[in-house]
mmCIF file of C-alpha atoms in Angstrom:
data_model
loop_
_atom_site.group_PDB
_atom_site.id
_atom_site.type_symbol
_atom_site.label_atom_id
_atom_site.label_comp_id
_atom_site.label_asym_id
_atom_site.label_seq_id
_atom_site.Cartn_x
_atom_site.Cartn_y
_atom_site.Cartn_z
ATOM 1 C CA MET A 1 -21.213 24.325 7.062
ATOM 2 C CA ARG A 2 -19.814 20.828 7.579
ATOM 3 C CA ARG A 3 -16.878 21.558 5.281
ATOM 4 C CA GLU A 4 -15.954 24.580 7.435
ATOM 5 C CA ALA A 5 -16.163 22.522 10.644
ATOM 6 C CA ILE A 6 -13.976 19.825 9.078
ATOM 7 C CA LYS A 7 -11.532 22.454 7.766
ATOM 8 C CA GLN A 8 -11.245 23.959 11.252
ATOM 9 C CA ALA A 9 -10.589 20.528 12.787
ATOM 10 C CA LEU A 10 -7.939 19.905 10.124
ATOM 11 C CA ASP A 11 -6.369 23.316 10.784
ATOM 12 C CA PHE A 12 -6.194 22.575 14.542
ATOM 13 C CA SER A 13 -4.603 19.193 13.774
ATOM 14 C CA ASN A 14 -1.985 20.952 11.623
ATOM 15 C CA MET A 15 -1.297 23.522 14.356
ATOM 16 C CA ALA A 16 -0.645 20.747 16.887
ATOM 17 C CA VAL A 17 2.280 19.585 14.736
ATOM 18 C CA TYR A 18 4.209 22.706 15.780
ATOM 19 C CA LYS A 19 4.660 21.027 19.173
ATOM 20 C CA GLU A 20 7.257 18.906 17.377
ATOM 21 C CA VAL A 21 9.676 21.747 16.570
ATOM 22 C CA ASP A 22 13.209 20.403 16.969
ATOM 23 C CA THR A 23 14.482 22.441 19.935
ATOM 24 C CA GLY A 24 18.104 21.458 19.271
ATOM 25 C CA LYS A 25 17.996 22.973 15.798
ATOM 26 C CA LEU A 26 15.984 25.917 17.099
ATOM 27 C CA ALA A 27 18.846 26.733 19.470
ATOM 28 C CA ASP A 28 20.984 27.074 16.331
ATOM 29 C CA GLY A 29 18.426 29.435 14.796
ATOM 30 C CA LYS A 30 16.826 26.861 12.489
ATOM 31 C CA LEU A 31 13.085 26.212 12.539
ATOM 32 C CA TYR A 32 12.635 22.513 11.783
ATOM 33 C CA ILE A 33 9.812 20.054 12.439
ATOM 34 C CA ASN A 34 10.631 16.347 12.435
ATOM 35 C CA GLU A 35 8.449 14.394 9.985
ATOM 36 C CA THR A 36 7.621 11.215 11.970
ATOM 37 C CA PRO A 37 6.733 12.836 15.322
ATOM 38 C CA GLY A 38 4.886 15.550 13.391
ATOM 39 C CA GLN A 39 2.788 13.041 11.486
ATOM 40 C CA ASN A 40 2.045 11.074 14.675
ATOM 41 C CA THR A 41 0.882 14.258 16.417
ATOM 42 C CA PHE A 42 -1.216 15.224 13.400
ATOM 43 C CA LEU A 43 -2.979 11.844 13.340
ATOM 44 C CA ALA A 44 -3.621 11.872 17.098
ATOM 45 C CA TYR A 45 -5.218 15.317 16.920
ATOM 46 C CA LEU A 46 -7.132 14.481 13.734
ATOM 47 C CA GLN A 47 -8.640 11.454 15.495
ATOM 48 C CA SER A 48 -9.572 13.536 18.508
ATOM 49 C CA ASN A 49 -10.877 16.546 16.578
ATOM 50 C CA LEU A 50 -13.032 14.510 14.188
ATOM 51 C CA LYS A 51 -13.966 11.752 16.687
ATOM 52 C CA LEU A 52 -12.246 8.931 14.822
ATOM 53 C CA ASP A 53 -10.699 5.670 15.986
ATOM 54 C CA GLY A 54 -7.114 4.592 15.285
ATOM 55 C CA SER A 55 -8.093 3.402 11.798
ATOM 56 C CA LEU A 56 -9.794 6.752 11.049
ATOM 57 C CA ASN A 57 -13.270 5.240 11.238
ATOM 58 C CA PRO A 58 -16.006 7.325 12.898
ATOM 59 C CA LEU A 59 -16.762 7.018 16.594
ATOM 60 C CA PRO A 60 -20.164 7.954 18.046
ATOM 61 C CA GLY A 61 -20.795 11.668 17.566
ATOM 62 C CA SER A 62 -18.468 11.994 14.553
ATOM 63 C CA MET A 63 -19.519 13.943 11.460
ATOM 64 C CA ALA A 64 -17.900 11.209 9.364
ATOM 65 C CA SER A 65 -20.131 8.545 7.897
ATOM 66 C CA GLY A 66 -17.225 6.272 6.951
ATOM 67 C CA GLN A 67 -13.460 5.926 7.039
ATOM 68 C CA VAL A 68 -11.529 9.184 6.554
ATOM 69 C CA THR A 69 -8.636 9.086 4.092
ATOM 70 C CA VAL A 70 -5.506 11.187 4.554
ATOM 71 C CA VAL A 71 -4.601 12.034 0.961
ATOM 72 C CA SER A 72 -1.522 14.069 1.839
ATOM 73 C CA PHE A 73 0.423 15.300 4.840
ATOM 74 C CA GLU A 74 3.478 17.483 4.336
ATOM 75 C CA ILE A 75 5.741 19.485 6.583
ATOM 76 C CA TYR A 76 7.511 22.269 4.732
ATOM 77 C CA ASN A 77 10.713 23.158 6.583
ATOM 78 C CA GLN A 78 12.945 26.149 5.787
ATOM 79 C CA ASN A 79 15.366 24.135 3.655
ATOM 80 C CA GLU A 80 12.476 23.004 1.364
ATOM 81 C CA LEU A 81 11.077 26.454 0.588
ATOM 82 C CA PRO A 82 9.620 27.737 -1.598
ATOM 83 C CA ALA A 83 7.421 24.748 -2.410
ATOM 84 C CA THR A 84 4.011 23.931 -3.825
ATOM 85 C CA ASP A 85 1.398 22.101 -1.743
ATOM 86 C CA SER A 86 -0.857 19.321 -3.055
ATOM 87 C CA THR A 87 -3.514 21.831 -4.110
ATOM 88 C CA GLY A 88 -1.076 23.911 -6.176
ATOM 89 C CA ASN A 89 -0.586 26.780 -3.715
ATOM 90 C CA ILE A 90 2.892 28.227 -3.216
ATOM 91 C CA VAL A 91 4.309 27.754 0.285
ATOM 92 C CA GLU A 92 6.920 30.321 1.352
ATOM 93 C CA GLU A 93 6.992 29.886 5.141
ATOM 94 C CA VAL A 94 7.459 26.894 7.427
ATOM 95 C CA SER A 95 4.070 25.235 7.168
ATOM 96 C CA VAL A 96 2.078 22.055 7.662
ATOM 97 C CA HIS A 97 -0.200 20.929 4.832
ATOM 98 C CA SER A 98 -2.828 18.211 4.979
ATOM 99 C CA ARG A 99 -5.584 17.029 2.707
ATOM 100 C CA ILE A 100 -8.282 14.521 3.624
ATOM 101 C CA ILE A 101 -11.396 13.017 2.123
ATOM 102 C CA MET A 102 -14.192 12.603 4.624
ATOM 103 C CA PRO A 103 -17.465 10.836 3.849
ATOM 104 C CA VAL A 104 -20.464 12.620 5.392
ATOM 105 C CA GLN A 105 -24.216 12.211 5.340
ATOM 106 C CA PRO A 106 -25.838 15.103 3.504
ATOM 107 C CA VAL A 107 -28.470 17.173 5.290
ATOM 108 C CA PHE A 108 -31.090 15.593 3.050
ATOM 109 C CA SER A 109 -29.912 12.035 3.707
ATOM 110 C CA GLY A 110 -32.786 10.506 1.753
ATOM 111 C CA LEU A 111 -31.311 11.845 -1.477
ATOM 112 C CA PHE A 112 -27.796 10.433 -1.105
ATOM 113 C CA THR A 113 -26.215 7.665 0.915
ATOM 114 C CA SER A 114 -22.949 9.527 1.516
ATOM 115 C CA VAL A 115 -20.898 12.338 0.014
ATOM 116 C CA ASN A 116 -17.089 12.455 0.035
ATOM 117 C CA LEU A 117 -15.891 15.915 1.077
ATOM 118 C CA PRO A 118 -12.317 16.752 0.094
ATOM 119 C CA VAL A 119 -10.785 19.252 2.509
ATOM 120 C CA ALA A 120 -7.243 20.673 2.391
ATOM 121 C CA ILE A 121 -5.435 23.367 4.335
ATOM 122 C CA THR A 122 -1.900 24.704 4.723
ATOM 123 C CA THR A 123 -1.231 26.100 8.175
ATOM 124 C CA ASP A 124 1.603 28.538 8.880
ATOM 125 C CA MET A 125 3.164 28.527 12.316
ATOM 126 C CA PRO A 126 0.797 30.276 14.741
ATOM 127 C CA ASP A 127 2.045 33.383 16.548
ATOM 128 C CA GLY A 128 3.434 32.702 20.006
ATOM 129 C CA VAL A 129 4.415 29.061 19.431
ATOM 130 C CA LEU A 130 8.083 29.743 20.101
ATOM 131 C CA ASP A 131 7.534 32.198 22.983
#
């Protein structure tokens, strides 16, 4: 259940990156997301969605029990396709891929101190973004 909640938060963080579509290139018919603004937007939304501070440490109310690690963050623009994401899946459309490791307390916390959950998702551009 926690993995699904984390995956959804990661998916929403990926979707936010589409705010960074380069409108100048879009006017020329090219869908392109700039890497640096995209990564900054991703991190801001990841912090908000998972209740993390600027160093990706948990804030009160976070599911994380320690610092979250961003293992990979990739923007796949049209000129880079097809590609393969960090989990080995083929990417054929403009997409944002991220993979994190998040330490969480298990439900039965007496059995373990913390468990590292790896979560990865590749998010295609949501419908209506360019409308």
